[in-house]
mmCIF file of C-alpha atoms in Angstrom:
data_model
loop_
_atom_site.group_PDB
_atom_site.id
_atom_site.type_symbol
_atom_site.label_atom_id
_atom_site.label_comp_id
_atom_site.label_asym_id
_atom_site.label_seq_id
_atom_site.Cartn_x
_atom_site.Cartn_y
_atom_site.Cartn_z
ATOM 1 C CA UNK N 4 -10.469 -27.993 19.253
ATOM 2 C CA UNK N 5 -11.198 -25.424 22.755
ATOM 3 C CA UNK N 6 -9.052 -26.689 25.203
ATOM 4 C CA UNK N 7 -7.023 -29.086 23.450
ATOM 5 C CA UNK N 8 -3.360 -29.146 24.209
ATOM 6 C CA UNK N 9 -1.234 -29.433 21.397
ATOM 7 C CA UNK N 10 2.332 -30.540 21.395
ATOM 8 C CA UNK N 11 1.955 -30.778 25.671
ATOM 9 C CA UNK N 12 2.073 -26.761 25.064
ATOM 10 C CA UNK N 13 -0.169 -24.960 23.353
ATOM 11 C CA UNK N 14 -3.875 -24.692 24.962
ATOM 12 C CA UNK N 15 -6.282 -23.772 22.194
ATOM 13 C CA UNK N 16 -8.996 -21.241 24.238
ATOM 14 C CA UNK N 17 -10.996 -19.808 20.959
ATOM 15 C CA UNK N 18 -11.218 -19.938 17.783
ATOM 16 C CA UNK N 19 -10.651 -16.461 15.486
ATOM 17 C CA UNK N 20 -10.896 -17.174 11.707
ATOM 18 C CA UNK N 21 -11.458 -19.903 9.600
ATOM 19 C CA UNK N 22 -9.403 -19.528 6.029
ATOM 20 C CA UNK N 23 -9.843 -21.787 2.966
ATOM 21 C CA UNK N 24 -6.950 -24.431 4.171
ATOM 22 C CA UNK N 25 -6.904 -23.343 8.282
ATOM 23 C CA UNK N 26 -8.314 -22.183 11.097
ATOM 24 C CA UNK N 27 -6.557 -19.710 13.606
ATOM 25 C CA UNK N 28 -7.157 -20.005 16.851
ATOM 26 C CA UNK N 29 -5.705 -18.064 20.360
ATOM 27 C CA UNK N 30 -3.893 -20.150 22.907
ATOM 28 C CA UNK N 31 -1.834 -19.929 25.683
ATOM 29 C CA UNK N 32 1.533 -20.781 25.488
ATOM 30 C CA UNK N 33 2.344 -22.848 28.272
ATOM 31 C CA UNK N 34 6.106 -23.213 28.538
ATOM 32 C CA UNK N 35 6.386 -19.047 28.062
ATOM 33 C CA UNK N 36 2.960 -18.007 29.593
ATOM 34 C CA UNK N 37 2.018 -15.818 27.072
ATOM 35 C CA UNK N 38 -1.218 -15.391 24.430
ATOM 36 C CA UNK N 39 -0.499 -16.677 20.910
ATOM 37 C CA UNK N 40 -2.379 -17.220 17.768
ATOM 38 C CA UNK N 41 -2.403 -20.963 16.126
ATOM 39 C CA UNK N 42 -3.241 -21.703 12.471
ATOM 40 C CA UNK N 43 -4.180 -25.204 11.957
ATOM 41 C CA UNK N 44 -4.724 -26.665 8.946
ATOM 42 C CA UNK N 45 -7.424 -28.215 7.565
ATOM 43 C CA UNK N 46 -7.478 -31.985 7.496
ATOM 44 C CA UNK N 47 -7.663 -32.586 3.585
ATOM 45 C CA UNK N 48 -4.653 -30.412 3.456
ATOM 46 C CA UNK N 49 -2.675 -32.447 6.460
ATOM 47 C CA UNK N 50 -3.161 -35.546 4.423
ATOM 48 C CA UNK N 51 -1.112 -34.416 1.333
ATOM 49 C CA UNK N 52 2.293 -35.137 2.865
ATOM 50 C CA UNK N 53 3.716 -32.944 -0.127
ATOM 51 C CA UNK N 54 1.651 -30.295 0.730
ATOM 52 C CA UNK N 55 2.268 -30.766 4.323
ATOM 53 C CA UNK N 56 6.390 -30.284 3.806
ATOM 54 C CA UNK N 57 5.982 -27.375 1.784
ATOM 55 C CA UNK N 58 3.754 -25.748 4.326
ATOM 56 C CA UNK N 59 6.995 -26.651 6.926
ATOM 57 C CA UNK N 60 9.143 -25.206 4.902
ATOM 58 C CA UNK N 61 7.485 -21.510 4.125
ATOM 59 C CA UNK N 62 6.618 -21.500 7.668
ATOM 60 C CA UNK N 63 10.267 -21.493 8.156
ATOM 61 C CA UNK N 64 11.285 -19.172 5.612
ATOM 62 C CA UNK N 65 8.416 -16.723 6.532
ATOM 63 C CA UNK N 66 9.893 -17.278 10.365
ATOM 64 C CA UNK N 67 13.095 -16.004 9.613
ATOM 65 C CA UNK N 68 11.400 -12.512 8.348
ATOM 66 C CA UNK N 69 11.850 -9.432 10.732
ATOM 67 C CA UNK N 70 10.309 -6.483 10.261
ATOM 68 C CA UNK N 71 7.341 -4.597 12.602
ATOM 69 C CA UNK N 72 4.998 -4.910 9.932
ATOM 70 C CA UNK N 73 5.117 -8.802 9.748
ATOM 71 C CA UNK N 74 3.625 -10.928 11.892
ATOM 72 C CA UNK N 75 6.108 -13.439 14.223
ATOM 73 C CA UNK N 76 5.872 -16.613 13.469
ATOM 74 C CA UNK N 77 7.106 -18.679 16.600
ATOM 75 C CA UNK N 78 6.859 -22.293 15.921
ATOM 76 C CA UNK N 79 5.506 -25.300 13.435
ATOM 77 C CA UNK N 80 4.623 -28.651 14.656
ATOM 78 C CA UNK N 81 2.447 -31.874 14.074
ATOM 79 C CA UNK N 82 0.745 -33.246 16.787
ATOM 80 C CA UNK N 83 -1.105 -36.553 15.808
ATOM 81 C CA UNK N 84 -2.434 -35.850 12.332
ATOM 82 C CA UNK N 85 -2.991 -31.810 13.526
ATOM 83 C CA UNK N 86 -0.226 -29.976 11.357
ATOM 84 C CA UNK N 87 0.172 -26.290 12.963
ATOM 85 C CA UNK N 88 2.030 -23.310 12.908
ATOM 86 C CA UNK N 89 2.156 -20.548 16.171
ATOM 87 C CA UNK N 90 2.668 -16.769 15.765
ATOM 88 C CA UNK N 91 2.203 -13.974 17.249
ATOM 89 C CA UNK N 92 -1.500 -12.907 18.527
ATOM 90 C CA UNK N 93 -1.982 -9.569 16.967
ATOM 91 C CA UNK N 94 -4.973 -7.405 17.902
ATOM 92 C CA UNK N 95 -6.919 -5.495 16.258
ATOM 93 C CA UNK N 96 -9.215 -5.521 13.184
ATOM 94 C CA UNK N 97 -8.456 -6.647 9.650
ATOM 95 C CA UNK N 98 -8.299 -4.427 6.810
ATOM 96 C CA UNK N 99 -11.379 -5.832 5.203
ATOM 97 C CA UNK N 100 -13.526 -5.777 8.422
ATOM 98 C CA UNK N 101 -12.679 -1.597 8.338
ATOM 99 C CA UNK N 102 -13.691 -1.756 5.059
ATOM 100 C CA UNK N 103 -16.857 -3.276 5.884
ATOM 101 C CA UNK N 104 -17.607 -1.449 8.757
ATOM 102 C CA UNK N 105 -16.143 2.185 8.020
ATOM 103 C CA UNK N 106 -15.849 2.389 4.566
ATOM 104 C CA UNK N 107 -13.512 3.586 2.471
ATOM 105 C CA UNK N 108 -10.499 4.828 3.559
ATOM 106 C CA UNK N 109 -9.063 8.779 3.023
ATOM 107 C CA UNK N 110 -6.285 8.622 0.668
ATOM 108 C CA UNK N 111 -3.563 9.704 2.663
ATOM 109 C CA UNK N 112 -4.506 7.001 5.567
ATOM 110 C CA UNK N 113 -4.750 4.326 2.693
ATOM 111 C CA UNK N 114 -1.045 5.680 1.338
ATOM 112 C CA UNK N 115 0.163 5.211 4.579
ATOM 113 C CA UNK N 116 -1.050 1.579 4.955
ATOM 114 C CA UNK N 117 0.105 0.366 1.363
ATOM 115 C CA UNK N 118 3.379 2.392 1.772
ATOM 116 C CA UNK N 119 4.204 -0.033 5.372
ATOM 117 C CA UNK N 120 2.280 -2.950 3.579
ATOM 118 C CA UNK N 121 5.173 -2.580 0.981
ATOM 119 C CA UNK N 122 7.930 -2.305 2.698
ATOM 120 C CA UNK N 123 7.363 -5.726 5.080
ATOM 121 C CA UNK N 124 6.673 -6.848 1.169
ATOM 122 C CA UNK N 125 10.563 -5.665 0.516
ATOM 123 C CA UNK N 126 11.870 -7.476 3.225
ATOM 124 C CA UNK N 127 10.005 -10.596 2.509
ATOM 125 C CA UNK N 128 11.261 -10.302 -1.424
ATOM 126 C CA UNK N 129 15.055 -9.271 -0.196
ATOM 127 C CA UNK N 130 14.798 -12.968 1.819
ATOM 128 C CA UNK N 131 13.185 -14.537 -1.270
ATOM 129 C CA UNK N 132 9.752 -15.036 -0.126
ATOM 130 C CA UNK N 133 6.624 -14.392 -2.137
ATOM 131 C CA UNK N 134 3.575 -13.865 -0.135
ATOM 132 C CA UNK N 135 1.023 -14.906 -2.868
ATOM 133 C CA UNK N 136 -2.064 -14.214 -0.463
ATOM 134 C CA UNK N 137 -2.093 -10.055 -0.436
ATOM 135 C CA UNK N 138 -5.469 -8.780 0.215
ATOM 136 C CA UNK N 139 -7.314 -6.915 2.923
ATOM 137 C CA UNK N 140 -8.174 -10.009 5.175
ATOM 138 C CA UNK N 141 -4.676 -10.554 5.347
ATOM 139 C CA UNK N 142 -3.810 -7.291 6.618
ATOM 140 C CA UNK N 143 -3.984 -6.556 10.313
ATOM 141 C CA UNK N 144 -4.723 -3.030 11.610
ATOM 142 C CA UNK N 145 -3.431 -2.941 15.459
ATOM 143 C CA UNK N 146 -4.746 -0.575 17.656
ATOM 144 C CA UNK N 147 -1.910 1.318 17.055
ATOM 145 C CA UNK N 148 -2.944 1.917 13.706
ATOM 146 C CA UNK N 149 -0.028 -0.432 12.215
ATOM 147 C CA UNK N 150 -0.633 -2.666 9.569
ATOM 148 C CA UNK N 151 0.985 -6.403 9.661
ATOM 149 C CA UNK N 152 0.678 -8.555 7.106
ATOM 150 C CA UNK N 153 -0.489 -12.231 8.124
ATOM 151 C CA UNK N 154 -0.737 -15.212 6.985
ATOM 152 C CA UNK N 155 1.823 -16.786 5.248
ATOM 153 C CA UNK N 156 0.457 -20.125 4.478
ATOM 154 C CA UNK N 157 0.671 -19.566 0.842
ATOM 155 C CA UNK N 158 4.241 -18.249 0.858
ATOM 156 C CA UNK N 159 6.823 -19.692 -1.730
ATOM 157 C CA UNK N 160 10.672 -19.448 -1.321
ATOM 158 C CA UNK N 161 11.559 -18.445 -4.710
ATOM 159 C CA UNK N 162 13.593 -21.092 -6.471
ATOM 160 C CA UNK N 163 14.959 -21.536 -9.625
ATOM 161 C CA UNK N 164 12.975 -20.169 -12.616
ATOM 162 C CA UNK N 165 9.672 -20.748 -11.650
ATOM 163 C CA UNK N 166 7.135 -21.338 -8.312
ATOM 164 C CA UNK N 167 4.732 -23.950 -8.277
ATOM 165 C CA UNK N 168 1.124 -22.616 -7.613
ATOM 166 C CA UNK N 169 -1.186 -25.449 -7.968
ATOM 167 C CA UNK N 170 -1.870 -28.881 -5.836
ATOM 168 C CA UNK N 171 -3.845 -31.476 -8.473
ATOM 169 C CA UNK N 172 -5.393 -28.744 -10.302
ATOM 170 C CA UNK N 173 -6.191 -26.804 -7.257
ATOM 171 C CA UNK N 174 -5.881 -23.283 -7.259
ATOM 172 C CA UNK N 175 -4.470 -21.703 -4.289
ATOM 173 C CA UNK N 176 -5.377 -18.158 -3.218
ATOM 174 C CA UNK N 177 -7.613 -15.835 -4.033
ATOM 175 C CA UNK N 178 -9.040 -15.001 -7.732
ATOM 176 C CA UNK N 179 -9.774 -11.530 -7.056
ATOM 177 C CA UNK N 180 -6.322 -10.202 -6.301
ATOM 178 C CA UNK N 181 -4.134 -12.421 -8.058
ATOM 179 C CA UNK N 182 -2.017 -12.067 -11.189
ATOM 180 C CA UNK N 183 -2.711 -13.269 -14.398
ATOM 181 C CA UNK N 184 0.115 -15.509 -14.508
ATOM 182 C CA UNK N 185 -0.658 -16.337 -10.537
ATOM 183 C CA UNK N 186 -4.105 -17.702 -11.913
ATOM 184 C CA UNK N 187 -3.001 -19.191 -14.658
ATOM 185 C CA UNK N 188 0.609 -20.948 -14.089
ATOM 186 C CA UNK N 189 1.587 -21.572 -17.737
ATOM 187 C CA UNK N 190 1.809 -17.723 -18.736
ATOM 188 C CA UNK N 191 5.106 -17.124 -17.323
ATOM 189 C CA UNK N 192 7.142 -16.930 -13.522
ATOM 190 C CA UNK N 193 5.451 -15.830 -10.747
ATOM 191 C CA UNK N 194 7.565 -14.159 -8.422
ATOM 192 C CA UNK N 195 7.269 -10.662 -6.654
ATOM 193 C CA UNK N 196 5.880 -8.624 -8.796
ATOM 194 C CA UNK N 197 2.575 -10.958 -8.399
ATOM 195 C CA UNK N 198 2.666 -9.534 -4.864
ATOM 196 C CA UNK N 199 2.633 -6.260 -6.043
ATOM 197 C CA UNK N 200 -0.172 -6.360 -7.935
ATOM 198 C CA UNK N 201 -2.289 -7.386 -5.254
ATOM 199 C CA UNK N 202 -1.074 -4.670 -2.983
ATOM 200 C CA UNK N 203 -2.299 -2.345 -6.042
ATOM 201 C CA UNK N 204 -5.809 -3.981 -5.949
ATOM 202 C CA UNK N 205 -5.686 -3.863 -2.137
ATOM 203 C CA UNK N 206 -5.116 -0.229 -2.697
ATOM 204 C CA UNK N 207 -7.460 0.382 -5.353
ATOM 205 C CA UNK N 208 -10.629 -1.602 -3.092
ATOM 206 C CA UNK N 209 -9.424 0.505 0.157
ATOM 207 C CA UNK N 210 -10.324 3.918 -2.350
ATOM 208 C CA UNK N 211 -13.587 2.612 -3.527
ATOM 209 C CA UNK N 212 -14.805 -0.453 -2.001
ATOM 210 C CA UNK N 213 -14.838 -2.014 -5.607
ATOM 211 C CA UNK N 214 -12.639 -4.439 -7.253
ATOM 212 C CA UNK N 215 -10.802 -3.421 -10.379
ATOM 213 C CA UNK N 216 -11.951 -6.528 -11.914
ATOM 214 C CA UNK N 217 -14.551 -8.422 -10.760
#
């Protein structure tokens, strides 16, 4: 993937993360001549062409959130059978890396991160969106000491009565911070209280470097 061009615009450099259903990468936005961050998704996900328009679709819901605590999304696109969305590059360290690496955090600093972490969660449930991905790999610490929330791959516009959470019996997201009715779709809605509840077990692991349920 280094060096390839997508769309004639975007030239992949490195590669950051890889995720369950995508890897990020930075490129260089060509056309603007700025740094950006890529998510590409993983082929057996590209295949599913249902799977493929919902991803289109969140990634233009979640790109139509503004708020300094979520990350900009910039632009979605297909080149060949590569299905990719561009945001913005943020820099810094993940949540979960200064977990691993410092420990756990004082509880006024981890207030302050849940209390920011919350309110880009407002703004997201004001526009309808449900993150369904909270956790600490998913939140970005800048330099600045600012958290932004990423990824929104597993976002759902809320619609109707209900969200769909599973592809073929395939559970999407991640057992350890999700609701009991995120896990298990039959026991009720999910909507934005499931976010919630993994901002709470974000909170809870940032205290004591422990799950509340493991």
């Amino acid at each position: 993937m280094q060096d390839r061009v997508l769309s004639d615009r975007y030239r992949v450099t490195s590669h950051l993360a890889r995720g369950g259903m995508a890897d990020v990468y930075e490129a260089e936005d060509t056309l603007l001549n700025r740094r950006v961050a890529v998510k590409v998704l993983h082929a057996n996900y590209a295949s599913d062409h249902a799977f493929v328009t919902r991803f289109k679709r969140e990634a233009q819901a979640a790109a139509n959130l503004s708020h300094p605590n979520i990350v900009a999304i910039y632009d979605w696109g297909q080149d060949g059978p590569t299905y990719y969305m561009v945001m913005e590059l943020i820099e810094g360290r993940t949540l979960r890396e200064i977990l691993k690496t410092d420990g756990a955090l004082l509880p006024r600093r981890a207030a302050e991160i849940a209390a920011e972490t919350a309110a880009a969660l407002t703004v997201a449930h004001e526009a309808g969106v449900v993150h369904r991905d909270i956790k600490p790999g998913n939140i970005m610490i800048t330099g600045e000491g600012n958290p932004v929330l990423l990824d929104f791959g597993l976002a759902r516009v809320e619609e109707g009565d209900a969200l769909t959470l599973t592809r073929t019996g395939q559970l999407l997201g991640t057992p350890a911070y999700m609701s009991p009715e995120q896990v298990d779709a039959g026991r009720g809605r999910v909507d934005r209280r499931a976010d919630i509840y993994a901002l709470g077990v974000t909170l809870f692991e940032s205290l004591t470097l422990h799950l509340p349920f493991e």
